[in-house]
Short mmCIF file of C-alpha atoms in Angstrom, two decimals:
data_model
loop_
_atom_site.label_atom_id
_atom_site.label_comp_id
_atom_site.label_asym_id
_atom_site.label_seq_id
_atom_site.Cartn_x
_atom_site.Cartn_y
_atom_site.Cartn_z
CA MET A 1 -43.03 -2.96 12.65
CA ASN A 2 -40.18 -2.59 10.16
CA ALA A 3 -37.45 -5.21 9.76
CA LYS A 4 -34.76 -3.13 11.47
CA LYS A 5 -36.85 -2.63 14.62
CA ALA A 6 -37.81 -6.32 14.65
CA SER A 7 -34.12 -7.26 14.43
CA LEU A 8 -33.27 -4.97 17.33
CA LEU A 9 -35.96 -6.53 19.52
CA LYS A 10 -34.84 -10.02 18.57
CA ASP A 11 -31.28 -9.20 19.68
CA GLN A 12 -32.51 -8.15 23.12
CA GLY A 13 -33.47 -11.56 24.43
CA GLU A 14 -34.17 -12.48 28.03
CA SER A 15 -30.62 -13.78 28.50
CA SER A 16 -28.83 -10.77 27.04
CA VAL A 17 -25.93 -9.12 28.84
CA TRP A 18 -27.99 -5.93 28.98
CA LYS A 19 -30.98 -7.64 30.59
CA LYS A 20 -28.67 -9.27 33.12
CA ASN A 21 -27.27 -5.83 34.08
CA ASN A 22 -30.68 -4.09 33.96
CA ILE A 23 -29.54 -1.42 31.53
CA ALA A 24 -30.26 -0.42 27.94
CA ALA A 25 -27.66 -1.60 25.44
CA LEU A 26 -24.50 0.48 25.08
CA GLU A 27 -23.26 0.87 21.51
CA TYR A 28 -19.72 0.98 22.85
CA CYS A 29 -17.91 1.55 26.15
CA ASP A 30 -14.42 1.51 27.63
CA LEU A 31 -12.80 -1.70 28.83
CA HIS A 32 -13.34 -1.03 32.52
CA ARG A 33 -17.11 -0.70 32.03
CA ALA A 34 -17.17 -3.78 29.80
CA ALA A 35 -15.33 -5.80 32.45
CA GLU A 36 -18.00 -4.82 34.98
CA LEU A 37 -20.80 -5.84 32.63
CA LEU A 38 -19.19 -9.18 31.77
CA ASN A 39 -17.91 -9.98 35.27
CA CYS A 40 -14.36 -10.40 34.00
CA ARG A 41 -11.06 -8.51 34.15
CA VAL A 42 -9.63 -5.95 31.74
CA ASP A 43 -6.70 -8.33 31.20
CA ASP A 44 -9.20 -10.97 30.03
CA LEU A 45 -10.47 -8.56 27.36
CA LEU A 46 -6.89 -7.84 26.28
CA HIS A 47 -6.18 -11.57 26.10
CA TRP A 48 -9.22 -12.24 23.92
CA ALA A 49 -8.16 -9.38 21.63
CA GLU A 50 -4.59 -10.70 21.45
CA ILE A 51 -5.77 -14.14 20.27
CA GLY A 52 -8.16 -12.65 17.72
CA ALA A 53 -11.38 -13.63 19.48
CA ILE A 54 -12.67 -10.05 19.72
CA GLU A 55 -11.92 -6.65 18.27
CA LEU A 56 -10.98 -3.62 20.34
CA CYS A 57 -11.11 -0.02 19.17
CA LEU A 58 -9.51 3.38 19.54
CA LYS A 59 -11.57 6.57 19.39
CA PHE A 60 -10.51 9.52 17.24
CA SER A 61 -11.67 13.06 16.70
CA GLY A 62 -9.91 14.09 13.51
CA LEU A 63 -6.67 12.09 13.22
CA LYS A 64 -5.11 12.58 9.78
CA ALA A 65 -4.98 9.16 8.17
CA SER A 66 -4.31 7.48 4.84
CA LEU A 67 -6.99 5.17 3.47
CA LYS A 68 -5.73 2.10 1.63
CA HIS A 69 -7.59 -0.27 -0.66
CA ILE A 70 -6.36 -3.11 -2.88
CA GLU A 71 -7.71 -1.39 -6.01
CA LEU A 72 -5.76 1.79 -5.26
CA SER A 73 -2.50 -0.15 -5.41
CA SER A 74 -3.47 -2.04 -8.57
CA LYS A 75 -6.31 -1.18 -10.95
CA TYR A 76 -6.49 2.54 -10.06
CA ARG A 77 -2.84 3.09 -9.16
CA ARG A 78 -2.33 5.59 -12.00
CA ASN A 79 -5.67 7.34 -11.55
CA PRO A 80 -6.75 7.15 -7.90
CA ALA A 81 -9.17 10.07 -8.29
CA GLU A 82 -11.28 7.87 -10.57
CA TRP A 83 -11.52 5.27 -7.79
CA ILE A 84 -12.87 7.74 -5.23
CA ARG A 85 -15.34 9.21 -7.75
CA ASN A 86 -16.63 5.75 -8.64
CA ARG A 87 -16.97 4.78 -4.99
CA LEU A 88 -18.80 7.99 -4.14
CA THR A 89 -21.16 7.52 -7.09
CA THR A 90 -22.06 3.97 -6.09
CA GLY A 91 -22.67 4.97 -2.47
CA TYR A 92 -19.79 2.85 -1.15
CA PHE A 93 -18.68 5.65 1.19
CA ASP A 94 -22.15 6.58 2.47
CA LYS A 95 -21.78 4.41 5.57
CA TYR A 96 -18.40 5.92 6.43
CA LEU A 97 -18.86 9.65 5.85
CA ALA A 98 -18.65 11.56 9.12
CA THR A 99 -21.61 13.69 8.04
CA LYS A 100 -23.84 10.70 8.78
CA ASN A 101 -24.98 9.93 12.33
CA ASN A 102 -25.68 6.20 12.08
CA GLN A 103 -22.18 4.73 12.12
CA LEU A 104 -19.48 3.93 14.64
CA SER A 105 -16.57 4.77 12.33
CA GLY A 106 -16.60 7.99 10.32
CA LEU A 107 -14.18 9.64 7.93
CA MET A 108 -13.95 12.88 5.98
CA PRO A 109 -11.74 12.97 2.85
CA ILE A 110 -9.55 16.07 2.60
CA ILE A 111 -10.62 17.97 -0.49
CA GLY A 112 -9.23 20.85 -2.50
CA PRO A 113 -10.38 24.43 -1.88
CA GLU A 114 -12.44 24.71 -5.07
CA PRO A 115 -13.96 22.13 -7.45
CA LYS A 116 -12.46 21.88 -10.92
CA ILE A 117 -14.81 22.96 -13.71
CA ASN A 118 -14.59 20.68 -16.74
CA ASP A 119 -15.05 21.78 -20.36
CA ASP A 120 -18.58 20.36 -20.37
CA GLY A 121 -19.54 22.49 -17.37
CA THR A 122 -19.51 19.68 -14.83
CA PHE A 123 -17.72 20.02 -11.50
CA GLU A 124 -14.95 17.72 -10.32
CA GLN A 125 -13.85 17.76 -6.69
CA GLU A 126 -10.13 17.42 -6.00
CA PHE A 127 -8.98 14.82 -3.47
CA TYR A 128 -5.52 14.37 -2.01
CA PHE A 129 -3.57 11.12 -2.16
CA GLU A 130 -0.29 9.91 -0.73
CA LYS A 131 2.31 8.34 -3.02
CA PRO A 132 3.89 6.15 -4.38
CA LEU A 133 1.09 3.63 -3.73
CA PRO A 134 -1.96 5.91 -3.67
CA ALA A 135 -3.78 6.29 -0.35
CA LEU A 136 -6.65 8.72 0.16
CA ILE A 137 -5.85 11.32 2.83
CA CYS A 138 -8.70 11.91 5.26
CA HIS A 139 -9.61 12.73 8.84
CA ILE A 140 -11.20 9.97 10.94
CA PHE A 141 -13.78 10.23 13.71
CA GLY A 142 -15.47 7.85 16.14
CA VAL A 143 -14.30 4.36 17.08
CA TRP A 144 -12.16 2.34 14.66
CA GLY A 145 -11.24 -1.33 15.01
CA LEU A 146 -7.60 -2.24 15.59
CA ILE A 147 -6.10 -4.67 13.08
CA THR A 148 -3.42 -6.71 14.81
CA PHE A 149 -1.41 -9.65 13.58
CA ARG A 150 -0.68 -12.97 15.22
CA HIS A 151 2.84 -12.12 16.37
CA ASP A 152 2.10 -8.51 17.35
CA ASN A 153 3.26 -7.36 20.77
CA PHE A 154 0.52 -4.70 20.93
CA PHE A 155 -1.88 -6.19 23.48
CA ALA A 156 0.85 -8.14 25.28
CA SER A 157 2.58 -4.85 26.09
CA LEU A 158 -0.66 -3.42 27.43
CA LYS A 159 -1.05 -6.41 29.73
CA SER A 160 2.53 -6.55 30.96
CA SER A 161 3.39 -2.87 31.34
CA GLY A 162 0.00 -1.15 31.28
CA LYS A 163 0.87 0.90 28.22
CA THR A 164 2.12 0.57 24.64
CA GLN A 165 3.63 2.95 22.14
CA VAL A 166 1.64 3.59 18.99
CA THR A 167 3.65 4.26 15.84
CA GLY A 168 2.82 4.83 12.21
CA LEU A 169 3.85 1.24 11.54
CA ASN A 170 1.92 -0.68 14.21
CA LEU A 171 -1.38 1.24 13.98
CA HIS A 172 -3.66 -0.43 11.42
CA LEU A 173 -7.38 0.39 11.50
CA LYS A 174 -10.63 -0.83 9.98
CA PRO A 175 -14.27 0.20 10.37
CA ALA A 176 -15.50 -1.10 13.72
CA ASP A 177 -17.29 -4.48 13.64
CA GLU A 178 -16.80 -4.98 9.89
CA ASP A 179 -15.38 -8.26 8.64
CA LEU A 180 -11.94 -7.77 7.11
CA THR A 181 -12.03 -8.74 3.43
CA MET A 182 -10.06 -7.79 0.34
CA ASP A 183 -12.66 -5.11 -0.41
CA SER A 184 -12.27 -3.56 3.04
CA ILE A 185 -10.78 -0.15 3.58
CA ARG A 186 -7.78 -0.03 5.90
CA LEU A 187 -6.28 3.04 7.47
CA GLN A 188 -2.94 4.05 8.91
CA PRO A 189 -1.76 7.40 10.24
CA SER A 190 -0.83 9.77 7.42
CA SER A 191 2.84 9.47 6.46
CA GLU A 192 3.08 13.19 7.21
CA LEU A 193 2.99 12.19 10.88
CA PHE A 194 5.94 9.79 10.72
CA ASP A 195 8.90 8.64 8.64
CA GLU A 196 7.94 5.44 6.83
CA PHE A 197 11.60 4.29 6.96
CA ASP A 198 11.46 4.26 10.77
CA GLY A 199 11.42 0.74 12.16
CA LEU A 200 13.85 -0.51 9.51
CA MET A 201 17.06 1.32 10.38
CA GLN A 202 15.97 2.81 13.71
CA PRO A 203 13.11 2.48 16.23
CA ALA A 204 9.76 3.57 14.85
CA GLN A 205 8.74 7.08 15.89
CA THR A 206 6.13 7.13 18.66
CA LEU A 207 2.97 9.03 17.75
CA PHE A 208 1.31 8.60 21.13
CA THR A 209 1.16 6.19 24.05
CA ILE A 210 -2.02 4.39 25.09
CA THR A 211 -3.16 2.51 28.18
CA PRO A 212 -6.08 0.06 28.52
CA SER A 213 -8.24 3.04 29.54
CA ASP A 214 -7.89 4.41 25.99
CA LEU A 215 -9.45 1.34 24.39
CA PHE A 216 -13.12 0.80 23.60
CA ILE A 217 -15.25 -2.23 22.82
CA THR A 218 -18.49 -2.28 20.84
CA ARG A 219 -21.84 -3.82 21.68
CA LYS A 220 -21.29 -6.57 19.12
CA GLN A 221 -18.04 -7.68 20.76
CA ILE A 222 -19.52 -7.57 24.27
CA GLU A 223 -22.42 -9.76 23.15
CA LYS A 224 -20.00 -12.17 21.46
CA ILE A 225 -18.18 -12.67 24.76
CA PHE A 226 -21.43 -13.05 26.69
CA ILE A 227 -22.85 -15.81 24.48
CA HIS A 228 -19.59 -17.75 24.92
CA ASP A 229 -19.76 -17.56 28.71
CA GLY A 230 -18.23 -20.81 30.00
CA LYS A 231 -17.46 -21.96 26.45
CA VAL A 232 -14.50 -21.90 24.04
CA ILE A 233 -14.54 -18.71 21.98
CA PRO A 234 -13.25 -18.95 18.36
CA ASN A 235 -9.73 -17.50 18.06
CA TYR A 236 -6.40 -17.78 16.21
CA ILE A 237 -5.11 -20.57 18.45
CA ASN A 238 -8.04 -22.98 18.05
CA GLY A 239 -8.40 -22.16 14.35
CA GLY A 240 -11.78 -20.52 14.77
CA VAL A 241 -10.72 -17.30 13.05
CA ASP A 242 -8.09 -16.37 10.47
CA SER A 243 -5.49 -13.72 11.22
CA PRO A 244 -5.37 -10.76 8.81
CA GLN A 245 -2.12 -11.85 7.12
CA GLU A 246 -3.77 -15.13 6.11
CA ILE A 247 -6.16 -13.28 3.80
CA ALA A 248 -4.40 -13.68 0.44
CA PRO A 249 -4.26 -10.50 -1.67
CA SER A 250 -5.80 -10.40 -5.12
CA ALA A 251 -3.52 -10.51 -8.12
CA VAL A 252 -2.15 -7.08 -8.94
CA SER A 253 -2.81 -6.19 -12.56
CA GLU A 254 0.40 -4.21 -13.06
CA GLU A 255 3.96 -4.89 -11.99
CA ILE A 256 4.99 -2.28 -9.44
CA ASN A 257 8.76 -1.68 -9.34
CA LEU A 258 9.59 0.37 -6.27
CA ASN A 259 13.09 -0.94 -5.55
CA LYS A 260 14.73 2.12 -7.07
CA ASN A 261 16.93 2.91 -4.06
CA MET A 262 18.15 -0.68 -3.54
CA LEU A 263 17.01 -0.59 0.09
CA GLY A 264 15.70 -4.12 -0.32
CA GLY A 265 19.20 -5.35 -1.18
CA LEU A 266 20.59 -3.65 1.92
CA ILE A 267 17.93 -5.26 4.12
CA ASP A 268 18.74 -8.69 2.65
CA MET A 269 22.44 -8.13 3.36
CA LEU A 270 21.63 -7.32 7.00
CA ILE A 271 19.38 -10.39 7.24
CA CYS A 272 22.24 -12.61 6.00
CA SER A 273 24.50 -11.20 8.70
CA VAL A 274 22.18 -12.46 11.49
CA PRO A 275 22.98 -16.15 12.24
CA GLU A 276 19.39 -16.99 13.29
CA LEU A 277 18.07 -15.69 9.96
CA GLY A 278 20.60 -16.16 7.18
CA GLN A 279 20.33 -16.69 3.43
CA ASP A 280 17.12 -18.75 3.56
CA VAL A 281 15.16 -15.82 5.02
CA ALA A 282 16.78 -13.36 2.60
CA ASN A 283 15.73 -15.56 -0.34
CA ALA A 284 12.13 -15.97 0.84
CA SER A 285 9.20 -14.22 -0.87
CA THR A 286 8.46 -10.71 0.36
CA ASN A 287 5.43 -11.65 2.47
CA LYS A 288 7.11 -14.78 3.86
CA LYS A 289 10.22 -12.76 4.65
CA ARG A 290 8.14 -10.24 6.59
CA ASP A 291 6.38 -13.05 8.51
CA LEU A 292 9.73 -14.63 9.44
CA LEU A 293 11.18 -11.30 10.57
CA GLU A 294 8.03 -10.56 12.58
CA ALA A 295 8.24 -13.96 14.30
CA PHE A 296 11.97 -13.45 14.97
CA LEU A 297 11.30 -10.03 16.50
CA ALA A 298 8.46 -11.42 18.65
CA GLU A 299 10.81 -14.05 20.11
CA LYS A 300 13.45 -11.42 20.86
CA GLN A 301 10.90 -9.17 22.54
CA LYS A 302 9.82 -12.03 24.81
CA LEU A 303 13.39 -11.83 26.14
CA ASN A 304 13.03 -8.05 26.50
CA HIS A 305 15.32 -7.44 23.51
CA LEU A 306 14.59 -5.05 20.59
CA VAL A 307 11.43 -3.86 22.37
CA ASP A 308 11.50 -0.45 20.65
CA TYR A 309 11.34 -1.95 17.16
CA SER A 310 8.46 -3.11 14.97
CA ILE A 311 8.09 -4.65 11.53
CA PRO A 312 6.33 -2.44 8.95
CA GLY A 313 2.98 -3.48 7.54
CA TYR A 314 2.80 -5.53 4.34
CA ASP A 315 2.15 -2.51 2.09
CA THR A 316 5.17 -0.62 3.41
CA PHE A 317 7.47 -3.65 3.58
CA SER A 318 6.75 -4.66 -0.02
CA LYS A 319 7.92 -1.28 -1.30
CA TYR A 320 11.53 -2.19 -0.61
CA PHE A 321 11.64 -5.36 -2.68
CA LYS A 322 11.10 -6.31 -6.31
CA ASN A 323 8.06 -8.45 -6.98
#
């Protein structure tokens, strides 16, 4: 018996959620089916997702997305094609390519019509990247984990109103069930689908609206809930897990000056004009400023104010300010 089969059998113990329900394990299912299996409510699943205890997913069949990686915005910023070639050569992308059948999350980079022929006779495939901070443009397939932040209103809206609006700014994705590290790939909808300035001067453009029925949960997350039956499950509140924004970014090797249009100065002026924010927030570091604005917006939305607005992700927000 090989190691993989032995591991699978070990995971299927007598007390497993699958044994209890007399069914073979499901690799993923929707929230309503998961609630039946776990003898809980859909709102319980949304609550555990909101506090970071579990990961929920959306399923895609070809959404155009931009793939981000810390090295693309630093070491390979001037030559992103070299990054993708190196990663393909080392097999880094093997587990993500949609041509494989053994993964939950799949992607397919968008490539040029014909490979470039170099002087030495070798072929070089052309890939497409978004600018100014390079992001590989691709199509995504299968289930992808939602990255949400501590003050997000994403799951709270699903619980309170039964739906939430997905924009290019509040949809952050990662491969399902993978730990989020600095070497992780992260995806957002391609900027072709929305205006990246939305959410700063006007409400972010809605790409689509989802309900709890559109969400999925993987076998790993179902089993995590089951083994904590009647116990405290690690989450943001009890300090058992770290929220994504608490993962400190690596040092960027080059200074990136993207404040050419002085939009950052305009944002700081507007911040100073809000009594609850003021000069202290305007003078804060870029990441701290975003955290404070996100917390301020979350408090306003609890009062049903500014509900159509969202704070851009860290990558987008940092573009408007000098380092």
